């Protein structure tokens, strides 16, 4: 199979390093709990599997050539990111109110971390779903497989096989990258045990989700 691996690997690594919606979802999930971060990473890569299959069978061509379909996917993705952001901001404000209201003779109450309130299964499903939906509803991910990936496919072989090969390589690289990122981001949990820092983290990531969502919708 004749493909331009060196050029493809360079583009893939650059795409992963540049922060985007997937990056924010994985980091935020990992900061809550490492298992949730890994689930979000696997969800994001599962979303890439959807885009890869769509590109291989030509569904992405239909979406790219139909402005209505593209805009619908874009707006759904933007709405979901804004939804995640609003949830984070409201959770931060609610926790701040509870903390101030619970201050008494025993001192400030430290709220229990959200990940401790969930069972391992629920935590995993939550992370995976967020990663999957964030990626599937990101039209830029679909266009990557449609417009960028075929540039590294040569005409002396089956285009479908080469797309699956390059797409699978992209997904495997992403799993390794995300899992390393999860290990790094999980160290934030010690800092987030402090209520004030956790409040700022929730607000910051929440507003970032909202800003990215608005940016996607306006692009």
Coordinates of C-alpha atoms in Angstrom, one line a residue:
X1 CA 0.0 0.0 0.0
X2 CA 1.6 3.2 -1.2
X3 CA 0.9 6.1 1.1
X4 CA 2.8 9.2 2.2
X5 CA 3.3 8.2 5.8
X6 CA 5.8 10.8 6.8
X7 CA 3.7 13.7 5.7
X8 CA 0.5 12.1 7.1
X9 CA 2.1 11.6 10.5
X10 CA 3.2 15.2 10.7
X11 CA -0.3 16.5 9.9
X12 CA -1.9 14.1 12.4
X13 CA 0.4 15.1 15.2
X14 CA -0.2 18.8 14.5
X15 CA -3.9 18.3 14.5
X16 CA -3.8 16.6 17.9
X17 CA -1.4 19.1 19.5
X18 CA -3.6 22.1 18.6
X19 CA -6.3 22.4 21.3
X20 CA -9.9 22.0 20.2
X21 CA -13.2 20.6 21.5
X22 CA -11.8 17.1 21.9
X23 CA -8.8 18.3 23.8
X24 CA -11.0 20.3 26.3
X25 CA -13.4 17.4 26.9
X26 CA -10.6 14.9 27.5
X27 CA -8.6 17.3 29.9
X28 CA -11.7 18.3 31.8
X29 CA -12.9 14.7 32.2
X30 CA -9.4 13.5 33.3
X31 CA -9.3 16.3 35.9
X32 CA -12.5 14.9 37.3
X33 CA -11.3 11.3 37.3
X34 CA -8.7 9.4 35.2
X35 CA -11.2 6.7 34.2
X36 CA -13.6 9.4 32.9
X37 CA -10.7 11.0 31.0
X38 CA -9.9 7.6 29.3
X39 CA -13.5 7.1 28.5
X40 CA -13.8 10.5 26.9
X41 CA -10.6 9.8 24.9
X42 CA -12.0 6.5 23.6
X43 CA -15.3 8.3 22.8
X44 CA -13.5 10.9 20.8
X45 CA -11.7 8.2 18.8
X46 CA -14.9 6.3 18.3
X47 CA -16.2 9.4 16.8
X48 CA -13.3 9.4 14.4
X49 CA -14.2 5.8 13.4
X50 CA -17.6 7.2 12.4
X51 CA -16.0 9.9 10.2
X52 CA -13.6 7.4 8.7
X53 CA -16.4 5.0 7.7
X54 CA -18.4 7.9 6.3
X55 CA -15.5 9.2 4.3
X56 CA -14.8 5.7 3.0
X57 CA -18.3 5.1 1.7
X58 CA -18.8 8.6 0.5
X59 CA -21.3 9.9 3.0
X60 CA -19.0 12.8 4.0
X61 CA -19.0 13.9 0.3
X62 CA -22.8 14.3 0.5
X63 CA -22.5 16.3 3.7
X64 CA -19.7 18.5 2.4
X65 CA -21.6 19.3 -0.8
X66 CA -24.8 20.1 0.9
X67 CA -24.7 23.4 2.8
X68 CA -27.8 22.5 4.7
X69 CA -26.4 19.2 6.0
X70 CA -23.1 20.8 6.9
X71 CA -24.8 23.7 8.7
X72 CA -27.1 21.3 10.6
X73 CA -24.1 19.3 11.9
X74 CA -22.2 22.4 12.7
X75 CA -25.1 23.9 14.7
X76 CA -25.8 20.7 16.6
X77 CA -22.1 20.5 17.5
X78 CA -22.0 24.1 18.6
X79 CA -25.2 23.6 20.7
X80 CA -23.8 20.6 22.4
X81 CA -20.6 22.5 23.3
X82 CA -22.6 25.4 24.7
X83 CA -24.7 22.9 26.6
X84 CA -21.6 21.4 28.3
X85 CA -20.3 24.9 29.1
X86 CA -23.6 26.1 30.6
X87 CA -23.7 22.9 32.8
X88 CA -20.2 23.6 34.0
X89 CA -20.9 27.2 34.8
X90 CA -24.1 26.4 36.6
X91 CA -22.5 23.6 38.6
X92 CA -19.7 26.0 39.7
X93 CA -22.2 28.6 40.8
X94 CA -24.3 26.0 42.6
X95 CA -21.3 24.6 44.4
X96 CA -20.3 28.1 45.5
X97 CA -23.7 28.8 46.9
X98 CA -23.8 25.5 48.7
X99 CA -20.3 26.1 50.1
X100 CA -21.2 29.6 51.4
X101 CA -24.5 28.4 52.8
X102 CA -22.9 25.4 54.6
X103 CA -20.3 27.6 56.4
X104 CA -20.9 27.2 60.1
X105 CA -19.2 26.5 63.4
X106 CA -17.4 23.6 61.8
X107 CA -15.8 25.8 59.2
X108 CA -16.3 25.8 55.4
X109 CA -17.7 22.7 54.0
X110 CA -15.6 21.1 51.2
X111 CA -18.0 19.8 48.6
X112 CA -17.6 16.3 47.5
X113 CA -16.1 16.0 44.0
X114 CA -18.7 15.2 41.4
X115 CA -16.8 12.0 40.3
X116 CA -17.3 10.5 43.7
X117 CA -21.0 10.8 43.4
X118 CA -21.1 8.6 40.3
X119 CA -20.6 4.9 40.0
X120 CA -17.7 3.7 37.9
X121 CA -20.1 2.6 35.1
X122 CA -22.0 5.9 35.1
X123 CA -18.7 7.9 35.1
X124 CA -17.4 5.9 32.2
X125 CA -20.6 6.3 30.2
X126 CA -20.7 10.0 30.9
X127 CA -17.1 10.5 29.7
X128 CA -17.5 8.3 26.6
X129 CA -20.7 10.0 25.6
X130 CA -19.2 13.4 25.9
X131 CA -16.2 12.5 23.9
X132 CA -18.2 10.7 21.2
X133 CA -20.8 13.4 20.7
X134 CA -18.2 16.2 20.7
X135 CA -16.3 14.5 17.9
X136 CA -19.2 13.2 15.8
X137 CA -20.9 16.6 15.8
X138 CA -17.6 18.4 14.9
X139 CA -17.8 19.0 11.1
X140 CA -14.1 19.8 11.0
X141 CA -13.3 16.2 12.0
X142 CA -15.5 15.0 9.1
X143 CA -13.8 17.4 6.6
X144 CA -10.4 16.2 7.8
X145 CA -11.1 12.7 6.6
X146 CA -12.8 14.1 3.5
X147 CA -10.3 16.7 2.3
X148 CA -7.0 16.2 4.2
X149 CA -6.6 12.5 4.4
X150 CA -7.2 11.8 0.6
X151 CA -4.2 14.0 -0.2
X152 CA -2.0 11.2 1.2
X153 CA -3.7 8.5 -0.8
X154 CA -2.0 7.3 -4.0
X155 CA -3.8 6.3 -7.1
X156 CA -2.0 2.9 -7.5
X157 CA -4.0 1.2 -4.8
X158 CA -7.5 0.9 -3.5
X159 CA -8.6 4.4 -2.2
X160 CA -11.0 2.8 0.3
X161 CA -8.3 0.5 1.7
X162 CA -5.8 3.4 2.0
X163 CA -8.4 5.6 3.8
X164 CA -9.1 2.8 6.3
X165 CA -5.4 2.3 6.8
X166 CA -4.6 6.0 7.4
X167 CA -7.7 6.5 9.4
X168 CA -6.9 3.5 11.7
X169 CA -3.4 4.8 12.1
X170 CA -4.8 8.2 13.0
X171 CA -7.1 6.7 15.6
X172 CA -4.3 4.6 17.2
X173 CA -2.0 7.6 17.5
X174 CA -4.8 9.5 19.0
X175 CA -5.5 6.9 21.7
X176 CA -1.8 6.9 22.7
X177 CA -1.7 10.7 22.8
X178 CA -5.0 11.1 24.7
X179 CA -4.0 8.5 27.3
X180 CA -0.7 10.3 27.9
X181 CA -2.6 13.6 28.2
X182 CA -5.0 11.9 30.7
X183 CA -2.1 11.0 32.9
X184 CA -0.9 14.6 32.9
X185 CA -4.3 16.1 33.4
X186 CA -5.2 13.7 36.2
X187 CA -2.6 15.3 38.4
X188 CA -4.8 18.4 38.5
X189 CA -7.2 16.5 40.8
X190 CA -5.0 17.4 43.8
X191 CA -5.4 21.0 43.1
X192 CA -9.1 20.7 42.3
X193 CA -9.7 19.3 45.8
X194 CA -9.5 22.9 46.9
X195 CA -12.9 24.4 46.6
X196 CA -11.8 27.9 45.4
X197 CA -9.5 26.4 42.7
X198 CA -12.2 23.9 41.6
X199 CA -14.7 26.8 41.3
X200 CA -12.4 28.7 39.1
X201 CA -11.6 25.6 37.0
X202 CA -15.3 24.9 36.4
X203 CA -16.0 28.5 35.4
X204 CA -13.0 28.7 33.1
X205 CA -13.7 25.4 31.3
X206 CA -17.4 26.2 31.2
X207 CA -16.9 29.5 29.5
X208 CA -14.3 28.0 27.2
X209 CA -16.8 25.4 26.0
X210 CA -19.3 28.2 25.4
X211 CA -16.8 30.3 23.5
X212 CA -15.7 27.3 21.3
X213 CA -19.4 26.5 20.6
X214 CA -20.1 30.1 19.6
X215 CA -17.0 30.1 17.5
X216 CA -18.1 26.9 15.7
X217 CA -21.5 28.2 15.0
X218 CA -20.2 31.5 13.7
X219 CA -17.4 30.0 11.5

